[in-house]
DNA sequence: TAGATATGTCAATATGGCTGACATAAACGT
DNA sequence: ACGTTTATGTCAGCCATATTGACATATCTA
């Protein structure tokens, strides 16, 4: 592999040569993100497994909690899965009393999604263990750490999707400005 | 949900009240990490799909590339999957000439894993698109960004697993100090 | 030589994705 | 008012990737 660094991208162009080499794949970061996400997800996985739920259920709980009254189509857009895949987990969640669907008042074709009290409790529990992980990771950095993390994670998202995600978050925060 | 913030964790204890409320779930960060990881993984997914490979193949390629000569048992430990699950993807990769297995010289029961030139090329290609994403996300921060990201991601990993991951990365970097 | 270890493989099962086809109800446009 | 589009649901079947338990083989180790 003589050309190992040919198409390399400089990670820190402003840094000359002191620490580590700037070119070449950032294997360490790739690996760390892999493990970080594995454990981040693992927090919730344990709790969910006890209820017979999987990650698909978690994602639905999360987004419905965060955007109460969202349409099924919105959820499909966000999760980028098919109606059929969503249908299965949504049915589980409705049958077991975590989610309710209410017909839209303006457009009665819509089945607007809401969590029940039971669903909200679970969603919050799941979010809190994950929040605790973020809190621990950001603890030692200064006051700007949270904003920095937010900016960094945003920059990791596809430019095409970024705006949409930012709008999504802004909307949720407007709806619930307390947190 | 009267007790909504009871078990909340402060994200920025040093920050009084200026920006956002410190208590309560960090829904924004949770969501951003979800999308960031989705897109991060998506970079490689596209490339892999063209070859008929999935994420399982990618993980094997990555870790074998990073730790040449690793044992099957080591890989099972890292990936936390079963022998049977690994077996399938490993067979694919061997049959299609991305991975070779060499009997250990000390212990001939071992089937030490190596990438072929073809495998190395693919592994590097995959790593480079992901590196580019990191580079873009860290670009605007200063020279310390890479180390900060590394520290942050490390802190996101389970304390129990952290040491092992750090050892893993350190070992790989010792073996390939150039990058 | 008797275990223990490293690996491989078989059969069966579960989850969570997918596609394509089709159904229903409601809204919308002309 | 009728036809089309939209929002949703559902059926049947397929695929990838994970699981467990059992068992086989080769090799090392005491």
mmCIF file of C-alpha atoms (C1' of nucleotides) in Angstrom:
data_model
loop_
_atom_site.group_PDB
_atom_site.id
_atom_site.type_symbol
_atom_site.label_atom_id
_atom_site.label_comp_id
_atom_site.label_asym_id
_atom_site.label_seq_id
_atom_site.Cartn_x
_atom_site.Cartn_y
_atom_site.Cartn_z
ATOM 1 C CA UNK A 1 0.000 0.000 0.000
ATOM 2 C CA UNK A 2 2.425 2.582 -1.164
ATOM 3 C CA UNK A 3 -0.255 5.158 -1.743
ATOM 4 C CA UNK A 4 -1.621 4.909 1.716
ATOM 5 C CA UNK A 5 -1.874 8.625 2.280
ATOM 6 C CA UNK A 6 -2.562 9.837 -1.197
ATOM 7 C CA UNK A 7 -6.191 10.751 -0.722
ATOM 8 C CA UNK A 8 -5.775 11.642 2.905
ATOM 9 C CA UNK A 9 -7.489 14.630 4.380
ATOM 10 C CA UNK A 10 -5.774 16.817 6.875
ATOM 11 C CA UNK A 11 -7.594 16.814 10.143
ATOM 12 C CA UNK A 12 -5.789 19.758 11.638
ATOM 13 C CA UNK A 13 -4.283 21.822 8.898
ATOM 14 C CA UNK A 14 -3.197 24.476 11.340
ATOM 15 C CA UNK A 15 -1.093 22.012 13.295
ATOM 16 C CA UNK A 16 2.394 21.411 11.933
ATOM 17 C CA UNK A 17 3.829 18.175 13.265
ATOM 18 C CA UNK A 18 3.907 18.210 16.998
ATOM 19 C CA UNK A 19 1.299 15.759 18.222
ATOM 20 C CA UNK A 20 0.138 13.070 15.865
ATOM 21 C CA UNK A 21 0.362 12.993 12.130
ATOM 22 C CA UNK A 22 -2.469 14.957 10.582
ATOM 23 C CA UNK A 23 -2.940 12.935 7.404
ATOM 24 C CA UNK A 24 -4.406 9.483 7.025
ATOM 25 C CA UNK A 25 -7.582 7.973 8.353
ATOM 26 C CA UNK A 26 -8.669 9.039 11.826
ATOM 27 C CA UNK A 27 -8.921 5.461 12.979
ATOM 28 C CA UNK A 28 -8.952 6.456 16.604
ATOM 29 C CA UNK A 29 -11.938 8.756 16.247
ATOM 30 C CA UNK A 30 -13.790 6.255 14.120
ATOM 31 C CA UNK A 31 -13.236 3.571 16.690
ATOM 32 C CA UNK A 32 -14.129 5.807 19.609
ATOM 33 C CA UNK A 33 -17.364 6.879 17.992
ATOM 34 C CA UNK A 34 -18.198 3.247 17.362
ATOM 35 C CA UNK A 35 -17.735 2.317 21.009
ATOM 36 C CA UNK A 36 -19.303 5.516 22.309
ATOM 37 C CA UNK A 37 -22.434 4.947 20.295
ATOM 38 C CA UNK A 38 -22.550 1.298 21.239
ATOM 39 C CA UNK A 39 -22.576 2.158 24.922
ATOM 40 C CA UNK A 40 -24.844 5.158 24.482
ATOM 41 C CA UNK A 41 -27.421 2.930 22.872
ATOM 42 C CA UNK A 42 -26.707 0.174 25.366
ATOM 43 C CA UNK A 43 -27.993 2.328 28.203
ATOM 44 C CA UNK A 44 -31.440 2.210 26.741
ATOM 45 C CA UNK A 45 -31.209 -1.297 25.319
ATOM 46 C CA UNK A 46 -31.111 -2.870 28.744
ATOM 47 C CA UNK A 47 -34.183 -1.053 29.922
ATOM 48 C CA UNK A 48 -36.040 -1.848 26.713
ATOM 49 C CA UNK A 49 -35.130 -5.513 26.677
ATOM 50 C CA UNK A 50 -36.941 -5.933 29.977
ATOM 51 C CA UNK A 51 -40.111 -4.751 28.268
ATOM 52 C CA UNK A 52 -39.664 -6.825 25.146
ATOM 53 C CA UNK A 53 -38.940 -3.739 23.109
ATOM 54 C CA UNK A 54 -36.074 -3.020 20.739
ATOM 55 C CA UNK A 55 -34.390 0.011 19.323
ATOM 56 C CA UNK A 56 -37.149 0.583 16.844
ATOM 57 C CA UNK A 57 -39.585 1.042 19.713
ATOM 58 C CA UNK A 58 -37.167 3.396 21.402
ATOM 59 C CA UNK A 59 -36.835 5.608 18.378
ATOM 60 C CA UNK A 60 -40.591 5.916 18.075
ATOM 61 C CA UNK A 61 -40.958 6.698 21.777
ATOM 62 C CA UNK A 62 -38.246 9.288 21.572
ATOM 63 C CA UNK A 63 -39.556 11.197 18.610
ATOM 64 C CA UNK A 64 -43.196 11.057 19.606
ATOM 65 C CA UNK A 65 -42.254 12.288 23.055
ATOM 66 C CA UNK A 66 -40.245 15.088 21.595
ATOM 67 C CA UNK A 67 -42.777 16.073 18.979
ATOM 68 C CA UNK A 68 -46.212 15.283 20.387
ATOM 69 C CA UNK A 69 -48.955 15.226 17.826
ATOM 70 C CA UNK A 70 -46.649 14.393 14.971
ATOM 71 C CA UNK A 71 -48.055 12.612 11.969
ATOM 72 C CA UNK A 72 -47.134 9.095 10.984
ATOM 73 C CA UNK A 73 -45.681 10.453 7.772
ATOM 74 C CA UNK A 74 -43.397 12.814 9.704
ATOM 75 C CA UNK A 75 -42.089 9.938 11.734
ATOM 76 C CA UNK A 76 -41.430 7.922 8.606
ATOM 77 C CA UNK A 77 -39.476 10.842 7.193
ATOM 78 C CA UNK A 78 -37.341 11.177 10.279
ATOM 79 C CA UNK A 79 -36.631 7.521 10.784
ATOM 80 C CA UNK A 80 -36.198 6.819 7.093
ATOM 81 C CA UNK A 81 -37.893 3.463 7.354
ATOM 82 C CA UNK A 82 -40.933 2.130 5.588
ATOM 83 C CA UNK A 83 -44.506 2.286 6.688
ATOM 84 C CA UNK A 84 -44.505 -1.443 7.139
ATOM 85 C CA UNK A 85 -41.535 -1.445 9.466
ATOM 86 C CA UNK A 86 -42.990 1.365 11.513
ATOM 87 C CA UNK A 87 -46.370 -0.303 11.566
ATOM 88 C CA UNK A 88 -45.128 -3.250 13.543
ATOM 89 C CA UNK A 89 -43.521 -1.317 16.361
ATOM 90 C CA UNK A 90 -46.290 1.262 16.450
ATOM 91 C CA UNK A 91 -48.825 -1.506 16.884
ATOM 92 C CA UNK A 92 -46.839 -2.911 19.824
ATOM 93 C CA UNK A 93 -46.639 0.464 21.469
ATOM 94 C CA UNK A 94 -50.320 1.227 20.999
ATOM 95 C CA UNK A 95 -51.445 -2.208 22.172
ATOM 96 C CA UNK A 96 -49.375 -1.942 25.301
ATOM 97 C CA UNK A 97 -50.567 1.531 26.131
ATOM 98 C CA UNK A 98 -47.497 3.633 25.450
ATOM 99 C CA UNK A 99 -48.809 5.498 22.423
ATOM 100 C CA UNK A 100 -52.202 6.800 21.417
ATOM 101 C CA UNK A 101 -53.304 7.989 18.022
ATOM 102 C CA UNK A 102 -55.785 10.826 17.702
ATOM 103 C CA UNK A 103 -57.442 11.895 14.482
ATOM 104 C CA UNK A 104 -56.390 15.374 13.409
ATOM 105 C CA UNK A 105 -59.094 17.970 13.874
ATOM 106 C CA UNK A 106 -58.248 19.825 10.688
ATOM 107 C CA UNK A 107 -57.497 16.743 8.610
ATOM 108 C CA UNK A 108 -59.239 13.719 9.972
ATOM 109 C CA UNK A 109 -57.189 11.316 7.870
ATOM 110 C CA UNK A 110 -54.242 12.005 10.117
ATOM 111 C CA UNK A 111 -53.544 9.793 13.108
ATOM 112 C CA UNK A 112 -51.569 12.187 15.261
ATOM 113 C CA UNK A 113 -49.213 10.423 17.631
ATOM 114 C CA UNK A 114 -49.043 11.077 21.347
ATOM 115 C CA UNK A 115 -47.537 9.289 24.315
ATOM 116 C CA UNK A 116 -49.664 8.207 27.237
ATOM 117 C CA UNK A 117 -48.463 8.974 30.752
ATOM 118 C CA UNK A 118 -46.925 5.501 30.748
ATOM 119 C CA UNK A 119 -45.186 6.274 27.481
ATOM 120 C CA UNK A 120 -43.891 9.608 28.721
ATOM 121 C CA UNK A 121 -42.450 8.017 31.807
ATOM 122 C CA UNK A 122 -40.606 5.419 29.800
ATOM 123 C CA UNK A 123 -39.368 7.936 27.246
ATOM 124 C CA UNK A 124 -38.084 10.187 30.004
ATOM 125 C CA UNK A 125 -36.382 7.326 31.820
ATOM 126 C CA UNK A 126 -34.600 6.332 28.650
ATOM 127 C CA UNK A 127 -33.570 9.899 27.895
ATOM 128 C CA UNK A 128 -32.255 10.404 31.398
ATOM 129 C CA UNK A 129 -29.781 7.553 31.385
ATOM 130 C CA UNK A 130 -28.466 8.851 28.095
ATOM 131 C CA UNK A 131 -28.357 12.392 29.400
ATOM 132 C CA UNK A 132 -26.371 11.205 32.383
ATOM 133 C CA UNK A 133 -23.802 9.822 29.969
ATOM 134 C CA UNK A 134 -23.523 13.135 28.155
ATOM 135 C CA UNK A 135 -23.318 14.966 31.452
ATOM 136 C CA UNK A 136 -20.463 12.771 32.574
ATOM 137 C CA UNK A 137 -18.621 13.210 29.294
ATOM 138 C CA UNK A 138 -19.010 16.977 29.283
ATOM 139 C CA UNK A 139 -18.532 17.517 32.971
ATOM 140 C CA UNK A 140 -14.858 18.343 32.992
ATOM 141 C CA UNK A 141 -15.032 20.779 30.108
ATOM 142 C CA UNK A 142 -16.072 24.317 30.827
ATOM 143 C CA UNK A 143 -19.413 26.034 30.493
ATOM 144 C CA UNK A 144 -19.155 26.087 26.721
ATOM 145 C CA UNK A 145 -18.891 22.330 26.431
ATOM 146 C CA UNK A 146 -22.534 21.693 25.809
ATOM 147 C CA UNK A 147 -22.710 24.186 22.978
ATOM 148 C CA UNK A 148 -19.462 22.882 21.560
ATOM 149 C CA UNK A 149 -20.742 19.321 21.614
ATOM 150 C CA UNK A 150 -23.932 20.424 19.995
ATOM 151 C CA UNK A 151 -22.074 22.257 17.276
ATOM 152 C CA UNK A 152 -19.700 19.352 16.713
ATOM 153 C CA UNK A 153 -22.484 16.791 16.464
ATOM 154 C CA UNK A 154 -24.425 19.045 14.144
ATOM 155 C CA UNK A 155 -21.405 19.351 11.893
ATOM 156 C CA UNK A 156 -21.196 15.565 11.727
ATOM 157 C CA UNK A 157 -24.632 15.409 10.142
ATOM 158 C CA UNK A 158 -24.988 15.455 6.368
ATOM 159 C CA UNK A 159 -25.204 19.044 5.176
ATOM 160 C CA UNK A 160 -28.365 18.166 3.294
ATOM 161 C CA UNK A 161 -30.043 16.820 6.419
ATOM 162 C CA UNK A 162 -28.598 19.340 8.824
ATOM 163 C CA UNK A 163 -31.081 22.103 8.275
ATOM 164 C CA UNK A 164 -33.971 19.774 8.708
ATOM 165 C CA UNK A 165 -32.555 18.388 11.941
ATOM 166 C CA UNK A 166 -31.929 21.860 13.266
ATOM 167 C CA UNK A 167 -35.473 22.865 12.452
ATOM 168 C CA UNK A 168 -36.708 19.725 14.183
ATOM 169 C CA UNK A 169 -34.816 20.515 17.345
ATOM 170 C CA UNK A 170 -35.722 24.176 17.299
ATOM 171 C CA UNK A 171 -39.379 23.311 16.951
ATOM 172 C CA UNK A 172 -39.242 20.895 19.882
ATOM 173 C CA UNK A 173 -37.487 23.461 22.010
ATOM 174 C CA UNK A 174 -39.984 26.156 21.145
ATOM 175 C CA UNK A 175 -42.770 23.793 22.125
ATOM 176 C CA UNK A 176 -41.074 23.042 25.455
ATOM 177 C CA UNK A 177 -38.903 26.041 26.265
ATOM 178 C CA UNK A 178 -38.487 25.030 29.911
ATOM 179 C CA UNK A 179 -35.730 22.613 29.059
ATOM 180 C CA UNK B 1 -45.726 14.303 34.879
ATOM 181 C CA UNK B 2 -45.215 16.368 37.944
ATOM 182 C CA UNK B 3 -41.904 14.792 38.774
ATOM 183 C CA UNK B 4 -40.415 15.489 35.402
ATOM 184 C CA UNK B 5 -37.136 16.833 36.665
ATOM 185 C CA UNK B 6 -36.697 14.900 39.855
ATOM 186 C CA UNK B 7 -33.958 12.617 38.673
ATOM 187 C CA UNK B 8 -32.479 15.129 36.291
ATOM 188 C CA UNK B 9 -28.771 15.532 36.006
ATOM 189 C CA UNK B 10 -27.162 18.905 35.650
ATOM 190 C CA UNK B 11 -25.276 19.135 32.416
ATOM 191 C CA UNK B 12 -23.414 22.291 33.225
ATOM 192 C CA UNK B 13 -23.260 22.759 36.958
ATOM 193 C CA UNK B 14 -20.950 25.720 36.571
ATOM 194 C CA UNK B 15 -23.455 27.555 34.416
ATOM 195 C CA UNK B 16 -26.106 29.494 36.313
ATOM 196 C CA UNK B 17 -29.096 30.219 34.111
ATOM 197 C CA UNK B 18 -28.041 32.156 31.098
ATOM 198 C CA UNK B 19 -28.439 29.887 28.069
ATOM 199 C CA UNK B 20 -30.697 26.882 28.359
ATOM 200 C CA UNK B 21 -31.962 25.169 31.419
ATOM 201 C CA UNK B 22 -29.393 22.728 32.763
ATOM 202 C CA UNK B 23 -31.767 20.123 34.193
ATOM 203 C CA UNK B 24 -33.909 17.671 32.297
ATOM 204 C CA UNK B 25 -33.059 15.316 29.504
ATOM 205 C CA UNK B 26 -30.594 16.545 26.891
ATOM 206 C CA UNK B 27 -32.978 15.745 24.076
ATOM 207 C CA UNK B 28 -31.068 17.892 21.644
ATOM 208 C CA UNK B 29 -27.778 16.078 22.158
ATOM 209 C CA UNK B 30 -29.463 12.683 22.072
ATOM 210 C CA UNK B 31 -31.109 13.544 18.808
ATOM 211 C CA UNK B 32 -27.982 15.042 17.293
ATOM 212 C CA UNK B 33 -25.935 11.978 18.156
ATOM 213 C CA UNK B 34 -28.583 9.811 16.591
ATOM 214 C CA UNK B 35 -28.469 11.700 13.313
ATOM 215 C CA UNK B 36 -24.712 12.153 13.388
ATOM 216 C CA UNK B 37 -24.141 8.450 13.792
ATOM 217 C CA UNK B 38 -26.715 7.625 11.168
ATOM 218 C CA UNK B 39 -24.906 9.744 8.609
ATOM 219 C CA UNK B 40 -21.465 8.696 9.778
ATOM 220 C CA UNK B 41 -22.412 5.090 9.188
ATOM 221 C CA UNK B 42 -24.212 6.007 6.005
ATOM 222 C CA UNK B 43 -20.955 7.114 4.399
ATOM 223 C CA UNK B 44 -19.702 3.581 4.476
ATOM 224 C CA UNK B 45 -23.048 1.906 3.917
ATOM 225 C CA UNK B 46 -23.311 3.206 0.377
ATOM 226 C CA UNK B 47 -19.902 1.934 -0.570
ATOM 227 C CA UNK B 48 -20.542 -1.437 1.059
ATOM 228 C CA UNK B 49 -23.942 -1.909 -0.489
ATOM 229 C CA UNK B 50 -22.338 -1.849 -3.908
ATOM 230 C CA UNK B 51 -20.269 -4.856 -2.891
ATOM 231 C CA UNK B 52 -23.101 -6.754 -1.298
ATOM 232 C CA UNK B 53 -21.670 -6.185 2.143
ATOM 233 C CA UNK B 54 -23.311 -4.866 5.274
ATOM 234 C CA UNK B 55 -22.214 -3.242 8.452
ATOM 235 C CA UNK B 56 -21.095 -6.497 9.929
ATOM 236 C CA UNK B 57 -18.571 -6.842 7.121
ATOM 237 C CA UNK B 58 -17.416 -3.296 7.679
ATOM 238 C CA UNK B 59 -16.777 -3.830 11.349
ATOM 239 C CA UNK B 60 -14.680 -6.877 10.617
ATOM 240 C CA UNK B 61 -12.716 -5.067 7.917
ATOM 241 C CA UNK B 62 -12.116 -2.151 10.210
ATOM 242 C CA UNK B 63 -10.834 -4.059 13.176
ATOM 243 C CA UNK B 64 -8.752 -6.515 11.215
ATOM 244 C CA UNK B 65 -7.191 -3.629 9.330
ATOM 245 C CA UNK B 66 -6.452 -1.826 12.531
ATOM 246 C CA UNK B 67 -5.166 -4.852 14.396
ATOM 247 C CA UNK B 68 -3.585 -7.153 11.852
ATOM 248 C CA UNK B 69 -3.010 -10.665 13.072
ATOM 249 C CA UNK B 70 -5.773 -10.522 15.637
ATOM 250 C CA UNK B 71 -7.381 -13.734 16.717
ATOM 251 C CA UNK B 72 -10.990 -14.630 15.991
ATOM 252 C CA UNK B 73 -11.642 -14.645 19.729
ATOM 253 C CA UNK B 74 -10.343 -11.076 20.039
ATOM 254 C CA UNK B 75 -12.690 -9.944 17.328
ATOM 255 C CA UNK B 76 -15.612 -11.652 19.013
ATOM 256 C CA UNK B 77 -14.744 -9.829 22.220
ATOM 257 C CA UNK B 78 -14.612 -6.464 20.544
ATOM 258 C CA UNK B 79 -17.718 -6.824 18.460
ATOM 259 C CA UNK B 80 -19.664 -8.541 21.215
ATOM 260 C CA UNK B 81 -21.363 -10.831 18.776
ATOM 261 C CA UNK B 82 -21.417 -14.591 18.643
ATOM 262 C CA UNK B 83 -19.108 -16.873 16.781
ATOM 263 C CA UNK B 84 -21.946 -17.856 14.511
ATOM 264 C CA UNK B 85 -22.729 -14.315 13.508
ATOM 265 C CA UNK B 86 -19.101 -13.570 12.854
ATOM 266 C CA UNK B 87 -18.687 -16.806 10.959
ATOM 267 C CA UNK B 88 -20.960 -15.787 8.157
ATOM 268 C CA UNK B 89 -19.428 -12.437 7.423
ATOM 269 C CA UNK B 90 -15.924 -13.769 7.834
ATOM 270 C CA UNK B 91 -16.668 -16.491 5.313
ATOM 271 C CA UNK B 92 -17.921 -13.887 2.836
ATOM 272 C CA UNK B 93 -14.827 -11.776 3.288
ATOM 273 C CA UNK B 94 -12.457 -14.708 2.940
ATOM 274 C CA UNK B 95 -14.229 -16.143 -0.083
ATOM 275 C CA UNK B 96 -14.133 -12.809 -1.860
ATOM 276 C CA UNK B 97 -10.496 -12.227 -1.086
ATOM 277 C CA UNK B 98 -10.618 -9.420 1.433
ATOM 278 C CA UNK B 99 -9.414 -11.393 4.432
ATOM 279 C CA UNK B 100 -6.934 -14.198 4.899
ATOM 280 C CA UNK B 101 -6.479 -16.403 7.906
ATOM 281 C CA UNK B 102 -3.055 -17.634 8.851
ATOM 282 C CA UNK B 103 -2.367 -20.251 11.460
ATOM 283 C CA UNK B 104 -0.489 -18.827 14.411
ATOM 284 C CA UNK B 105 3.148 -19.907 14.515
ATOM 285 C CA UNK B 106 3.206 -20.278 18.276
ATOM 286 C CA UNK B 107 -0.271 -21.731 18.589
ATOM 287 C CA UNK B 108 -1.388 -23.396 15.400
ATOM 288 C CA UNK B 109 -5.002 -23.596 16.532
ATOM 289 C CA UNK B 110 -5.280 -19.866 16.009
ATOM 290 C CA UNK B 111 -6.486 -18.472 12.707
ATOM 291 C CA UNK B 112 -4.907 -15.044 12.791
ATOM 292 C CA UNK B 113 -6.771 -12.526 10.707
ATOM 293 C CA UNK B 114 -5.168 -10.314 8.077
ATOM 294 C CA UNK B 115 -6.446 -8.191 5.233
ATOM 295 C CA UNK B 116 -5.307 -8.780 1.695
ATOM 296 C CA UNK B 117 -4.218 -5.812 -0.389
ATOM 297 C CA UNK B 118 -7.768 -5.719 -1.706
ATOM 298 C CA UNK B 119 -9.085 -5.705 1.844
ATOM 299 C CA UNK B 120 -6.733 -2.961 2.914
ATOM 300 C CA UNK B 121 -7.781 -0.786 0.038
ATOM 301 C CA UNK B 122 -11.428 -1.177 0.880
ATOM 302 C CA UNK B 123 -10.856 -0.630 4.595
ATOM 303 C CA UNK B 124 -8.896 2.512 3.894
ATOM 304 C CA UNK B 125 -11.499 3.848 1.472
ATOM 305 C CA UNK B 126 -14.188 3.354 4.052
ATOM 306 C CA UNK B 127 -12.111 4.975 6.773
ATOM 307 C CA UNK B 128 -11.326 7.945 4.584
ATOM 308 C CA UNK B 129 -14.893 8.966 3.906
ATOM 309 C CA UNK B 130 -15.556 8.814 7.611
ATOM 310 C CA UNK B 131 -12.376 10.726 8.364
ATOM 311 C CA UNK B 132 -13.464 13.399 5.960
ATOM 312 C CA UNK B 133 -16.628 13.807 7.969
ATOM 313 C CA UNK B 134 -14.667 14.199 11.191
ATOM 314 C CA UNK B 135 -12.311 16.620 9.508
ATOM 315 C CA UNK B 136 -15.202 18.741 8.360
ATOM 316 C CA UNK B 137 -16.807 18.711 11.804
ATOM 317 C CA UNK B 138 -13.569 19.647 13.565
ATOM 318 C CA UNK B 139 -12.302 22.059 10.978
ATOM 319 C CA UNK B 140 -13.497 25.270 12.499
ATOM 320 C CA UNK B 141 -12.335 24.486 15.995
ATOM 321 C CA UNK B 142 -8.739 25.150 16.881
ATOM 322 C CA UNK B 143 -5.756 22.828 16.967
ATOM 323 C CA UNK B 144 -7.012 21.260 20.183
ATOM 324 C CA UNK B 145 -10.247 20.062 18.599
ATOM 325 C CA UNK B 146 -9.049 16.627 17.694
ATOM 326 C CA UNK B 147 -7.819 15.887 21.182
ATOM 327 C CA UNK B 148 -10.981 17.361 22.662
ATOM 328 C CA UNK B 149 -13.138 15.175 20.445
ATOM 329 C CA UNK B 150 -11.097 12.168 21.340
ATOM 330 C CA UNK B 151 -11.413 12.908 25.031
ATOM 331 C CA UNK B 152 -15.141 13.552 24.740
ATOM 332 C CA UNK B 153 -15.819 10.375 22.822
ATOM 333 C CA UNK B 154 -13.707 8.399 25.245
ATOM 334 C CA UNK B 155 -15.720 9.768 28.124
ATOM 335 C CA UNK B 156 -18.899 8.623 26.423
ATOM 336 C CA UNK B 157 -17.729 5.025 26.615
ATOM 337 C CA UNK B 158 -18.648 2.863 29.594
ATOM 338 C CA UNK B 159 -16.030 3.281 32.293
ATOM 339 C CA UNK B 160 -15.692 -0.487 32.429
ATOM 340 C CA UNK B 161 -14.938 -0.719 28.709
ATOM 341 C CA UNK B 162 -12.933 2.476 28.468
ATOM 342 C CA UNK B 163 -9.622 1.117 29.578
ATOM 343 C CA UNK B 164 -9.852 -1.745 27.174
ATOM 344 C CA UNK B 165 -10.697 0.547 24.285
ATOM 345 C CA UNK B 166 -7.835 2.865 25.147
ATOM 346 C CA UNK B 167 -5.460 -0.053 25.269
ATOM 347 C CA UNK B 168 -6.778 -1.211 21.916
ATOM 348 C CA UNK B 169 -6.180 2.155 20.310
ATOM 349 C CA UNK B 170 -2.800 2.618 21.918
ATOM 350 C CA UNK B 171 -1.710 -0.783 20.700
ATOM 351 C CA UNK B 172 -2.796 -0.010 17.144
ATOM 352 C CA UNK B 173 -1.014 3.315 17.221
ATOM 353 C CA UNK B 174 2.144 1.760 18.540
ATOM 354 C CA UNK B 175 1.985 -0.741 15.713
ATOM 355 C CA UNK B 176 1.520 2.027 13.160
ATOM 356 C CA UNK B 177 3.057 5.165 14.647
ATOM 357 C CA UNK B 178 3.161 6.981 11.332
ATOM 358 C CA UNK B 179 -0.419 7.997 11.616
ATOM 359 C "C1'" DT C 1 -3.082 -39.341 27.787
ATOM 360 C "C1'" DA C 2 -6.815 -36.282 29.569
ATOM 361 C "C1'" DG C 3 -8.595 -32.113 29.570
ATOM 362 C "C1'" DA C 4 -8.849 -27.287 28.006
ATOM 363 C "C1'" DT C 5 -8.727 -24.084 24.281
ATOM 364 C "C1'" DA C 6 -9.420 -21.952 19.472
ATOM 365 C "C1'" DT C 7 -12.094 -22.375 15.911
ATOM 366 C "C1'" DG C 8 -15.783 -23.923 12.815
ATOM 367 C "C1'" DT C 9 -20.397 -25.438 11.758
ATOM 368 C "C1'" DC C 10 -25.365 -27.097 12.044
ATOM 369 C "C1'" DA C 11 -30.222 -26.153 13.041
ATOM 370 C "C1'" DA C 12 -33.621 -23.262 14.663
ATOM 371 C "C1'" DT C 13 -35.329 -18.687 15.963
ATOM 372 C "C1'" DA C 14 -36.007 -13.498 16.477
ATOM 373 C "C1'" DT C 15 -35.759 -8.678 15.112
ATOM 374 C "C1'" DG C 16 -36.101 -5.189 12.117
ATOM 375 C "C1'" DG C 17 -35.289 -3.748 7.904
ATOM 376 C "C1'" DC C 18 -37.166 -4.194 2.749
ATOM 377 C "C1'" DT C 19 -40.629 -4.403 -1.673
ATOM 378 C "C1'" DG C 20 -44.981 -4.655 -3.963
ATOM 379 C "C1'" DA C 21 -49.740 -4.718 -3.863
ATOM 380 C "C1'" DC C 22 -53.913 -3.307 -2.275
ATOM 381 C "C1'" DA C 23 -57.677 -1.054 0.851
ATOM 382 C "C1'" DT C 24 -60.015 2.774 3.182
ATOM 383 C "C1'" DA C 25 -61.131 7.249 4.424
ATOM 384 C "C1'" DA C 26 -60.822 11.889 3.807
ATOM 385 C "C1'" DA C 27 -59.392 16.028 1.476
ATOM 386 C "C1'" DC C 28 -58.887 18.708 -2.729
ATOM 387 C "C1'" DG C 29 -59.465 20.475 -7.340
ATOM 388 C "C1'" DT C 30 -62.127 21.425 -11.336
ATOM 389 C "C1'" DA D 1 -70.223 16.011 -7.673
ATOM 390 C "C1'" DC D 2 -66.666 13.363 -9.352
ATOM 391 C "C1'" DG D 3 -62.123 11.970 -9.833
ATOM 392 C "C1'" DT D 4 -57.564 12.310 -7.953
ATOM 393 C "C1'" DT D 5 -54.422 12.675 -4.441
ATOM 394 C "C1'" DT D 6 -53.107 12.064 0.264
ATOM 395 C "C1'" DA D 7 -52.631 9.745 4.934
ATOM 396 C "C1'" DT D 8 -52.740 5.675 6.778
ATOM 397 C "C1'" DG D 9 -53.009 0.665 7.392
ATOM 398 C "C1'" DT D 10 -52.235 -4.088 6.147
ATOM 399 C "C1'" DC D 11 -51.036 -8.506 3.719
ATOM 400 C "C1'" DA D 12 -47.493 -11.664 2.017
ATOM 401 C "C1'" DG D 13 -42.922 -12.614 1.487
ATOM 402 C "C1'" DC D 14 -37.832 -11.683 1.432
ATOM 403 C "C1'" DC D 15 -33.236 -10.479 3.451
ATOM 404 C "C1'" DA D 16 -29.515 -9.366 6.842
ATOM 405 C "C1'" DT D 17 -27.945 -9.956 11.136
ATOM 406 C "C1'" DA D 18 -28.317 -11.179 15.434
ATOM 407 C "C1'" DT D 19 -29.383 -15.051 18.952
ATOM 408 C "C1'" DT D 20 -28.832 -20.073 21.519
ATOM 409 C "C1'" DG D 21 -27.448 -24.800 21.968
ATOM 410 C "C1'" DA D 22 -25.073 -28.624 20.369
ATOM 411 C "C1'" DC D 23 -21.362 -30.709 18.469
ATOM 412 C "C1'" DA D 24 -16.757 -31.485 15.668
ATOM 413 C "C1'" DT D 25 -11.804 -30.880 14.998
ATOM 414 C "C1'" DA D 26 -7.282 -29.648 15.803
ATOM 415 C "C1'" DT D 27 -4.013 -28.378 18.992
ATOM 416 C "C1'" DC D 28 -1.979 -27.066 23.247
ATOM 417 C "C1'" DT D 29 -0.997 -28.013 28.167
ATOM 418 C "C1'" DA D 30 -0.601 -30.304 32.489
#
